[in-house]
Coordinates of C-alpha atoms in Angstrom, one line a residue:
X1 CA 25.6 -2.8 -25.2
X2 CA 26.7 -0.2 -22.9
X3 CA 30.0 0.1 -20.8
X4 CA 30.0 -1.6 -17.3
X5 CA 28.8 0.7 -14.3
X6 CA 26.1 2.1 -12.8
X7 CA 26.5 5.8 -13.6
X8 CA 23.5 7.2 -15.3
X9 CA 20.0 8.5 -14.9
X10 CA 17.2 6.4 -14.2
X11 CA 13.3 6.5 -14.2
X12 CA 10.4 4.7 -12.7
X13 CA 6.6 4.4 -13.8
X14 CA 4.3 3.1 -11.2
X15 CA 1.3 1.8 -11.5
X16 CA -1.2 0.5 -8.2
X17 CA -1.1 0.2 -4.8
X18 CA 0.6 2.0 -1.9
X19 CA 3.1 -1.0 -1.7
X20 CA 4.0 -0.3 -5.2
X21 CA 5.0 2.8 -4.3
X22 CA 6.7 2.0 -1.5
X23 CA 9.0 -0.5 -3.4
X24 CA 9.5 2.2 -6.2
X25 CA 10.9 4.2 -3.3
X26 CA 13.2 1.6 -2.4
X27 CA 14.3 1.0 -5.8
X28 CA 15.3 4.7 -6.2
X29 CA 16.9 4.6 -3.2
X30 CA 18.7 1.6 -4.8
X31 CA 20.1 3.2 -7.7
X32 CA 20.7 6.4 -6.0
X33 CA 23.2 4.8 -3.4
X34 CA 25.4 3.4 -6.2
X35 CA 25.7 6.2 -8.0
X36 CA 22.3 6.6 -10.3
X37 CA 20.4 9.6 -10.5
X38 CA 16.8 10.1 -11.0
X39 CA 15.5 11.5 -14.9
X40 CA 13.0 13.9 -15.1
X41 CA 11.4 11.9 -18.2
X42 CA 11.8 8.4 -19.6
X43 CA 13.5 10.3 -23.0
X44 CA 16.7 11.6 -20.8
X45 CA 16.8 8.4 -19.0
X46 CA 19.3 5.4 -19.2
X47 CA 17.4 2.8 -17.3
X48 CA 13.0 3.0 -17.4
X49 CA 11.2 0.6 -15.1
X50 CA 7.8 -0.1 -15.2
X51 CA 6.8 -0.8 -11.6
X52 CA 3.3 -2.7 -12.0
X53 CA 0.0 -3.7 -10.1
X54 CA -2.1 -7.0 -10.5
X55 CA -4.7 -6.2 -8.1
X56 CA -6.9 -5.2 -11.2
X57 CA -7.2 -5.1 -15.0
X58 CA -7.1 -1.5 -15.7
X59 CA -3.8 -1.2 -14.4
X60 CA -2.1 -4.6 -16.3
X61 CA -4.0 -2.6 -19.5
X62 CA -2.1 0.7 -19.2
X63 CA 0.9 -1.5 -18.8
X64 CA 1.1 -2.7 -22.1
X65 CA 0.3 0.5 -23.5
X66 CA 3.8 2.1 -21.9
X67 CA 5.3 -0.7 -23.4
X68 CA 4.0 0.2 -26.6
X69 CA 5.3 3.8 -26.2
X70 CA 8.4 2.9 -24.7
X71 CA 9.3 0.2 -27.7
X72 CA 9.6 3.6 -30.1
X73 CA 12.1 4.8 -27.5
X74 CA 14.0 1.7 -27.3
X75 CA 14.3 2.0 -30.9
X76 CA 15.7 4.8 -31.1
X77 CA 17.9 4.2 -28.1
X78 CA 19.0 0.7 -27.7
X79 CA 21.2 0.9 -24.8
X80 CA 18.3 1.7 -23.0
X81 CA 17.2 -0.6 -20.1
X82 CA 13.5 -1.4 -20.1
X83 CA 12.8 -3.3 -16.9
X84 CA 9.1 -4.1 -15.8
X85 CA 9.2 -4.9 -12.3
X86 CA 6.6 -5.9 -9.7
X87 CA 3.5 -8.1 -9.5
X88 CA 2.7 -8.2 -13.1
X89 CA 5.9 -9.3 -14.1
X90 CA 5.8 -12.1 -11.4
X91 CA 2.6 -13.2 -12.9
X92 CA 3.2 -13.2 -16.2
X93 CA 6.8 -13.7 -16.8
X94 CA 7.8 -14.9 -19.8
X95 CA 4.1 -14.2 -21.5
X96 CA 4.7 -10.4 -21.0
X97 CA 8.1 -10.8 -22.7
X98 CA 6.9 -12.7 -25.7
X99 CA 4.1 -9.7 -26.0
X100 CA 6.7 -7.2 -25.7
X101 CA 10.5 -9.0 -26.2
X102 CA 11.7 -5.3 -25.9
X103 CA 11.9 -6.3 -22.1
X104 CA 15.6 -6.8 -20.8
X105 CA 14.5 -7.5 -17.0
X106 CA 11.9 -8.7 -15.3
X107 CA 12.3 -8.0 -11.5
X108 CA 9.8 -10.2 -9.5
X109 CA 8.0 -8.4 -5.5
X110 CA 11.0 -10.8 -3.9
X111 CA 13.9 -9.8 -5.9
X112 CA 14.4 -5.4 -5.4
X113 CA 17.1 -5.8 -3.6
X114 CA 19.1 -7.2 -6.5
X115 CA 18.4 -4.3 -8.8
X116 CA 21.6 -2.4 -8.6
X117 CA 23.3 -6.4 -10.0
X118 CA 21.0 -6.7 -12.5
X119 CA 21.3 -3.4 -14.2
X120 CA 25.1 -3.5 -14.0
X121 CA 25.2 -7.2 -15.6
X122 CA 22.2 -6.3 -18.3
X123 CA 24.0 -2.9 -19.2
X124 CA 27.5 -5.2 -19.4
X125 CA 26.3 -8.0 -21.6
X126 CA 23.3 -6.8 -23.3
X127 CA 21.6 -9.7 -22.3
X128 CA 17.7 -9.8 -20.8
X129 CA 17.3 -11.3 -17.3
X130 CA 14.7 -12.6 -15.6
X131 CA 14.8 -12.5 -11.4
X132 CA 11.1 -13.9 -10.8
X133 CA 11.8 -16.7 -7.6
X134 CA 9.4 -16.0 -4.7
X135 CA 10.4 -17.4 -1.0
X136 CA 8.2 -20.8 -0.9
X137 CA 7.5 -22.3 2.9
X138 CA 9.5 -25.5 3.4
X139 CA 9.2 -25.7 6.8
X140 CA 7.2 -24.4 9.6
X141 CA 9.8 -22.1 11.0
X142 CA 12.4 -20.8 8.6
X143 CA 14.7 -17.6 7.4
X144 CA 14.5 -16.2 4.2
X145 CA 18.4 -15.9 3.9
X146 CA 17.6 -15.3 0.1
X147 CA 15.7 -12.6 0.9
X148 CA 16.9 -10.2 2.5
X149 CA 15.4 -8.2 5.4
X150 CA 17.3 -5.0 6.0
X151 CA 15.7 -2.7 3.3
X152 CA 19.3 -0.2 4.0
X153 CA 19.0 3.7 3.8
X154 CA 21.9 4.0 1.4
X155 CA 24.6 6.7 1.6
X156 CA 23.4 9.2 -1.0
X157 CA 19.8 8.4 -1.2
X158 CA 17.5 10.8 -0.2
X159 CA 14.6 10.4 2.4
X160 CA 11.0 12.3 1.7
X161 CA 8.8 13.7 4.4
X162 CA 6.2 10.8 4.6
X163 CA 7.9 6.9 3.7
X164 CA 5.8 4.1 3.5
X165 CA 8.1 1.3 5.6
X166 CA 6.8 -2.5 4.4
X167 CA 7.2 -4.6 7.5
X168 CA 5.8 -8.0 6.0
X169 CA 5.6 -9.2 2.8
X170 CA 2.7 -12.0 0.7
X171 CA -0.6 -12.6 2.6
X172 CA -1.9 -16.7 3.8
X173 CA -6.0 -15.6 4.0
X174 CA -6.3 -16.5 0.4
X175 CA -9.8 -14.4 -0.6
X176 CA -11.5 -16.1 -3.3
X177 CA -10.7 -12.3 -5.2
X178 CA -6.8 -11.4 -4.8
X179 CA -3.9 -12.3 -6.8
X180 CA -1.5 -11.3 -3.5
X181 CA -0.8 -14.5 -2.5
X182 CA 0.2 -15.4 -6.0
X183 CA 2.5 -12.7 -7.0
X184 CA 4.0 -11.7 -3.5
X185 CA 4.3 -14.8 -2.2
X186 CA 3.1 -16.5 1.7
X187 CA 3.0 -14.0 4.3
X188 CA 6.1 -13.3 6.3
X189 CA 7.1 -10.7 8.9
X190 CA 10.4 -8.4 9.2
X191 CA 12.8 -8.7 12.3
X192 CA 11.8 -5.9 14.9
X193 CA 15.2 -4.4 15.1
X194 CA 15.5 -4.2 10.8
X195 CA 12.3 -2.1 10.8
X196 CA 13.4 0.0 13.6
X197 CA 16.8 0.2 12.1
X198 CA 15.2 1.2 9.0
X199 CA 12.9 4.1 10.5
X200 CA 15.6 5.9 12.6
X201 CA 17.4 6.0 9.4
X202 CA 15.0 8.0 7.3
X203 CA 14.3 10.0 10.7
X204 CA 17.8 11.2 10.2
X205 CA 17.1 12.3 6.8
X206 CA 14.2 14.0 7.4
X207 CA 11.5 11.9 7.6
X208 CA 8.4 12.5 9.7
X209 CA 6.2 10.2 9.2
X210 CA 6.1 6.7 8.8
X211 CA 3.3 4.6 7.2
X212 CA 3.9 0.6 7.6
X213 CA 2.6 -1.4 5.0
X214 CA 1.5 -4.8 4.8
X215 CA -1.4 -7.0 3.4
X216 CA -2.9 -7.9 6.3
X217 CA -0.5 -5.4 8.6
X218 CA -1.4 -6.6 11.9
X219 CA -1.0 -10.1 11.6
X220 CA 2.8 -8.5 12.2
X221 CA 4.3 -11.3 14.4
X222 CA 8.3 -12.1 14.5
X223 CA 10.2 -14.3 17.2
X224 CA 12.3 -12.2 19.6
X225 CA 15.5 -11.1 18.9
X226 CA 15.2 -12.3 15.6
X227 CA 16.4 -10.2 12.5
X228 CA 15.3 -12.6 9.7
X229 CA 12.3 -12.7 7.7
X230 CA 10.3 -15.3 9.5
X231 CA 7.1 -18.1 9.3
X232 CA 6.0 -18.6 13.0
X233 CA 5.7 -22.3 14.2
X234 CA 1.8 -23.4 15.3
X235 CA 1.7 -22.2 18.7
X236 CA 4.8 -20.2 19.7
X237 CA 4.2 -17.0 22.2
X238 CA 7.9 -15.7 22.2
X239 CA 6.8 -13.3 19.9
X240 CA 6.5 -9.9 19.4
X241 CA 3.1 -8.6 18.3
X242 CA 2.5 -5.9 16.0
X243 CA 1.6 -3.6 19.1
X244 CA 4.2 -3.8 20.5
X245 CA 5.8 -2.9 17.0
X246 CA 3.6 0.6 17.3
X247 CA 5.4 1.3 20.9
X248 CA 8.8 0.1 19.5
X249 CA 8.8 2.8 16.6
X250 CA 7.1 5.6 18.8
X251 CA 10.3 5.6 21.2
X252 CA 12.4 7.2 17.7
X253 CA 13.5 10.9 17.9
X254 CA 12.0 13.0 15.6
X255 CA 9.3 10.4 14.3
X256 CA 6.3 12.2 14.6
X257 CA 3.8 10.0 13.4
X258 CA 2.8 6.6 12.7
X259 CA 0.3 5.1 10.5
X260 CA -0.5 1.5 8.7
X261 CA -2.5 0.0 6.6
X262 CA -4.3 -1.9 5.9
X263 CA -5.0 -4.0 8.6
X264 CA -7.5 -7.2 8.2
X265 CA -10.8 -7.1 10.5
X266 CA -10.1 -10.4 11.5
X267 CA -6.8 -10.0 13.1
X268 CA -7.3 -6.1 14.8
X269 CA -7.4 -7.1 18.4
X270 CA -8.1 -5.1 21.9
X271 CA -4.6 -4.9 22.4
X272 CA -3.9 -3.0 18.9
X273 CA -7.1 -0.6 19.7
X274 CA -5.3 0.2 22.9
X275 CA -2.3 1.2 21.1
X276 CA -3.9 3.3 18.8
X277 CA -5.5 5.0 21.8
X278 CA -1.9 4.9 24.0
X279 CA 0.6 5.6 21.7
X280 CA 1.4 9.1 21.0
X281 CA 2.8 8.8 17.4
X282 CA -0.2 6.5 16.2
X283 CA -2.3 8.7 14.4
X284 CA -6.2 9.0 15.1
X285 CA -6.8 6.8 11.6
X286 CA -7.2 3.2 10.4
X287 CA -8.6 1.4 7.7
X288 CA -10.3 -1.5 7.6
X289 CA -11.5 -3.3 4.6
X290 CA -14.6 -4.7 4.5
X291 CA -15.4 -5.5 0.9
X292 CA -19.1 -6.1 1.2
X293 CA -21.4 -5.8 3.8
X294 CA -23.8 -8.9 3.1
X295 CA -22.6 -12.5 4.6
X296 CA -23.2 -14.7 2.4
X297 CA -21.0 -13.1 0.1
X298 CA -18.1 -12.8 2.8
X299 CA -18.1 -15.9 3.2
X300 CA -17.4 -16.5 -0.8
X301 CA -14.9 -13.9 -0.5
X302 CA -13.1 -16.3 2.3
X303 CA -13.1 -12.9 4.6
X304 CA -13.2 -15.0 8.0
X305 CA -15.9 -12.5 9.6
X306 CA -19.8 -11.6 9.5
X307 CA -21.1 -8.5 8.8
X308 CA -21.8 -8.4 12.5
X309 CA -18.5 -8.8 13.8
X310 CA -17.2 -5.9 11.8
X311 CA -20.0 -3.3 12.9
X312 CA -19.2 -4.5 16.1
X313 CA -15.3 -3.7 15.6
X314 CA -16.2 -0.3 14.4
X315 CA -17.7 0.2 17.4
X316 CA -15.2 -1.1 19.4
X317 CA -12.6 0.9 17.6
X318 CA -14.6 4.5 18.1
X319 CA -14.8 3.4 21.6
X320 CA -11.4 2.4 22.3
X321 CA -10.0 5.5 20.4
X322 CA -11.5 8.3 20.5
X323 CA -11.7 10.6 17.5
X324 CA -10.3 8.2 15.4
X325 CA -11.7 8.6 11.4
X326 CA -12.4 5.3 10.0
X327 CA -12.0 4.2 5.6
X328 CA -12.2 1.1 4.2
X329 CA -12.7 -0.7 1.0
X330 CA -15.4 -2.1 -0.6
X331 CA -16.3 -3.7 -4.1
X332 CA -19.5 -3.9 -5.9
X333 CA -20.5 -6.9 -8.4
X334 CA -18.6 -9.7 -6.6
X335 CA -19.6 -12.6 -8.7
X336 CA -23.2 -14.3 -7.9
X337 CA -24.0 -10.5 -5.6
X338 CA -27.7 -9.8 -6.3
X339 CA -30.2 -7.2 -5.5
X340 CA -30.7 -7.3 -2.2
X341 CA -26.7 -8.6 -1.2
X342 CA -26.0 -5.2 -2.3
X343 CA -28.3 -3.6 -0.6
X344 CA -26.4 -5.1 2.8
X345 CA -23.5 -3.0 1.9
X346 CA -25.6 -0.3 1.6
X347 CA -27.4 -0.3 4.5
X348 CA -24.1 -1.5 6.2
X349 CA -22.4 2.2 5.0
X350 CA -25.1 3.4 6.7
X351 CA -24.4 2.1 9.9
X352 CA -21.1 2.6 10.1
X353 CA -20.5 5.7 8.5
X354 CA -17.2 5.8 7.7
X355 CA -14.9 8.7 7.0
X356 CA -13.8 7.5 3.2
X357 CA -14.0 4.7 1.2
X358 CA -12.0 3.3 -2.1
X359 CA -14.9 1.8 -3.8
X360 CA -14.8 0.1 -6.9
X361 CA -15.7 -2.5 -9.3
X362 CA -15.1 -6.5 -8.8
X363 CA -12.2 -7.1 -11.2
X364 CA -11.8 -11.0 -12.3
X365 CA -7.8 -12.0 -11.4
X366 CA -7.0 -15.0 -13.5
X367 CA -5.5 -17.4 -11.3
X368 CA -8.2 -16.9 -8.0
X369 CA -11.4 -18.8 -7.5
X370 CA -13.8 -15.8 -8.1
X371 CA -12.3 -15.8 -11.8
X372 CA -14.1 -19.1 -12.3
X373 CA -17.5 -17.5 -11.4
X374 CA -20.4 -16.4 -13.1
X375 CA -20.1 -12.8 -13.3
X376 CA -22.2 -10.2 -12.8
X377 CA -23.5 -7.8 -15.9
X378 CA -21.1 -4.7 -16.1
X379 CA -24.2 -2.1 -16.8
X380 CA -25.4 -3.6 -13.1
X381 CA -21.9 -2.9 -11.4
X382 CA -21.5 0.3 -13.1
X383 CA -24.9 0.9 -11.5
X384 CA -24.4 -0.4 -8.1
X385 CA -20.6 1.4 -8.1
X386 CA -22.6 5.1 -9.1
X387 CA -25.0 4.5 -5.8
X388 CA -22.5 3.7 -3.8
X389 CA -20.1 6.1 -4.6
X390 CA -22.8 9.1 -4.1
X391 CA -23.6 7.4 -0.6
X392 CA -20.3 7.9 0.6
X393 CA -19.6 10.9 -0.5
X394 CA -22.7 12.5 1.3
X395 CA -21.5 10.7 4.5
X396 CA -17.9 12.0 4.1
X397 CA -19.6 15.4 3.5
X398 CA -22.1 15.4 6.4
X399 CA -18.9 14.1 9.1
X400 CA -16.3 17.1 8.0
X401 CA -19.4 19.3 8.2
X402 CA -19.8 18.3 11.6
X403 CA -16.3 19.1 12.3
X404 CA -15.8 22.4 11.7
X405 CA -14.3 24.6 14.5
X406 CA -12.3 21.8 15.3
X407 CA -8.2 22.1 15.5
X408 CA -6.4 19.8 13.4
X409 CA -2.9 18.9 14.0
X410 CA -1.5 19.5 10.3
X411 CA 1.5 17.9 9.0
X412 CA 2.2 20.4 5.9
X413 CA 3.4 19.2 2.6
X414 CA 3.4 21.3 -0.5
X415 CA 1.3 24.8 -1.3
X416 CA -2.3 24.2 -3.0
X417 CA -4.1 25.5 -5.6
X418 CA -4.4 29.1 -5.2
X419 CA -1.6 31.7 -4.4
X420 CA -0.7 31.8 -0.5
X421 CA -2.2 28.5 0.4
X422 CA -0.3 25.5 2.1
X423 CA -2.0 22.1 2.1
X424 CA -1.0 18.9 4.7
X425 CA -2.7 16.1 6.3
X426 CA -4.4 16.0 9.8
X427 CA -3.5 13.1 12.0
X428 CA -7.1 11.9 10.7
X429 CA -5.5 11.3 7.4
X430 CA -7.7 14.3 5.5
X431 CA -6.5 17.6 3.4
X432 CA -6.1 20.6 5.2
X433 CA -5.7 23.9 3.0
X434 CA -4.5 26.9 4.7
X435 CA -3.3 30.2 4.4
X436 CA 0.7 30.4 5.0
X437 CA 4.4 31.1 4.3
X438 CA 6.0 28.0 2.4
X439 CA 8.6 28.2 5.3
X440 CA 6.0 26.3 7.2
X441 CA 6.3 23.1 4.7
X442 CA 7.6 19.7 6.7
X443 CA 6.2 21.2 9.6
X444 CA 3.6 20.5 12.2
X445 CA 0.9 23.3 12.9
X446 CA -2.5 23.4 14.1
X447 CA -5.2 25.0 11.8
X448 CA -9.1 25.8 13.1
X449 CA -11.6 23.9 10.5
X450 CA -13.6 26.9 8.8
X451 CA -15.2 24.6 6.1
X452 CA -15.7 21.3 5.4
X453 CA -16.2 19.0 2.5
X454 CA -16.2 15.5 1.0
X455 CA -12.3 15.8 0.5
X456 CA -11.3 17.5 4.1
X457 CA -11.3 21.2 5.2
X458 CA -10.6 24.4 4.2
X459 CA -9.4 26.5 7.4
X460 CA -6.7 29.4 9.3
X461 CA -3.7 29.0 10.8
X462 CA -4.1 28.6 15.1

């Protein structure tokens, strides 16, 4: 047992997605703003969280090796706190306790902001905890008053260049492949004010960009006025719409960009497209998922759109914005895919020809419908993921090729690989490496494209 409080050092493993990073940050900010500091190494540590992923296997696997490690540790330090947080915890719970009972807390997606409680009562008693309830809809229109929706900038926490900002939470489109909807919970929108309350805050810090995250980001739809987390009511149009979200945040001093992801096909409207053409602080970059380019299995993935209606949005969106790079995601060996299924995504890569994709394998989520489906062999995925792969890496090739001699507004953010060189990100979301003083890091500057290549450009200082 160790003494009541919260002073100490903490550290946090992630594992997964840019929302898990994203709530890591929040927890850190947590623990900062009552008093915690941040450990260099799990070994000089007083509290170790384990933030984890679901989305796929690979990730839930590494998981239990940490633990593994970690149970040594705890061994030989007992007043450790070992807390596994996230969407593995909320889908496991107890299970992942009984496989590892060195566990004293599992923190559920819907439960952060209680950290700071649960490590001060865990550290005072000695005993485990388990925080694992998810909001459930009981009505058509409600607040989440259990949940809170302020995610504060606490005195004493620190604020990084780029912050990923969640402005919904859980996901209702229910594809036949995701656990989402299981471990975060139904899909439900932040007040407008909390997330521009939230923004201007790590603006003052010295934030410059912000990237808004959601599962299906521009579904984005609260009531007016309203600061709670909120399910709409069929049919209600006092609403703000995630547009007008984009012009909300673009009227913040010192924000110089704006990004989100990811966005779902079915829900990116005209009126979003004009945004990211109108507003200023929107960056020339969005990406849209597509996960496979033949129908019939989009319609077994329950995507709500045709392979036609997404060419046709890419279209639309190259039209509407101009210069605008375009990624997506995509996987291969969706249960029942065959041959020629495949060969749609294929040929629809080729079509669209998009800046850079995630690609990877179909992994089976226990609790979906896809899990219940005959798979497809793992030598044919591994296969199908190799072609792919190669595909897009010649396309991402051939369009930075294209663009050298173009200026790219750099936002710079560390020094690279050899001596004197600076790297950042263009508004089009790709590495830059530059020449430069170190002076220039956390700030804008324009560089001219020398070279290009599958991962971005190499170019000089303009």
């Amino acid at each position: 047992m160790i003494a009541e409080g919260n002073a100490g050092r903490f550290h946090i493993i992630t594992f997964g997605c840019q929302q898990n990073v994203a709530d890591t940050d929040y927890m850190a900010r947590l623990l900062e703003g009552r008093g915690m500091r941040a450990a260099d190494s799990v070994e000089d540590a007083d509290v170790v969280l384990i933030n984890t992923c679901s989305v796929r296997e690979k990730p839930e696997n590494k998981v239990y090796s940490r633990l593994g490690e970690l149970k040594r540790l705890k061994a030989r330090n007992p007043g450790m706190v070992l807390g596994v947080c996230g969407c593995q915890a909320q889908r496991e719970g107890e299970d992942l306790r009984a496989r590892a009972p060195q566990i004293d807390l599992l923190l559920g997606t819907a439960q952060i902001e209680r950290l700071p409680e649960l490590v001060r009562e865990i550290r005072s008693t000695g005993r485990p905890i388990n925080a694992l309830e998810l909001p459930m809809r009981r009505s058509e229109l409600e607040e989440y008053d259990d949940f809170p929706a302020v995610r504060e900038v606490v005195d004493g926490s620190t604020a990084k260049l780029r912050e990923f900002v969640p402005v919904m939470f859980g996901c209702d489109k229910f594809c036949t492949f995701c656990i989402v909807p299981f471990t975060r919970g139904r899909e439900r929108s932040r007040g407008m004010d909390d997330i521009v309350t939230e923004v201007r805050a790590l603006v003052k810090r010295g934030t410059r960009e912000v990237t808004l995250l959601g599962q299906t980001v521009d579904s984005w739809k609260t009531p007016r006025g309203n600061g709670q987390l909120r399910i709409l009511s069929r049919g209600q149009e006092d609403v703000y719409t995630f547009p007008d979200l984009l012009r909300a945040l673009d009227g913040i001093d010192g924000l110089s960009r704006i990004r989100f992801t990811s966005p779902h096909p079915k829900d990116c409207t005209p009126s979003l497209i004009a945004a990211m053409r109108e507003v200023p602080a929107v960056c020339e970059w969005i990406h849209l998922p597509v996960q496979a380019g033949d129908n019939e299995v989009l319609e077994r993935m329950h995507r709500g759109y045709t392979r036609e209606h997404f060419l046709q949005l890419v279209d639309d969106v190259r039209a509407g914005a101009p210069g605008i790079a375009i990624t997506t995601d995509v996987m291969v060996g969706f249960p029942g895919e065959t041959d020629d299924q495949f060969e749609a995504t294929i040929d629809l890569f080729e079509r669209a020809r998009f800046d850079g994709a995630y690609t990877f394998i179909y992994s089976s989520r226990p609790g979906t419908k896809a899990a219940d489906w005959a798979p497809v062999p793992a030598a044919v995925k591994t296969k199908r993921l190799r072609k792919l792969s190669a595909l897009q890496q010649r396309i991402s090739s051939e369009i930075n090729e294209a663009q050298v001699g173009q200026v790219f507004e750099t936002l710079v953010d560390g020094v690279g690989e050899k001596p004197g060189q600076l790297k950042g990100l263009s508004r089009q979301n790709k590495t830059v490496h530059f020449n430069g003083p170190e002076t220039l890091i956390g700030e804008l500057v324009h560089v001219r494209a020398e070279a290009g290549f599958m991962w971005g450009f190499l170019g000089t200082k303009v």
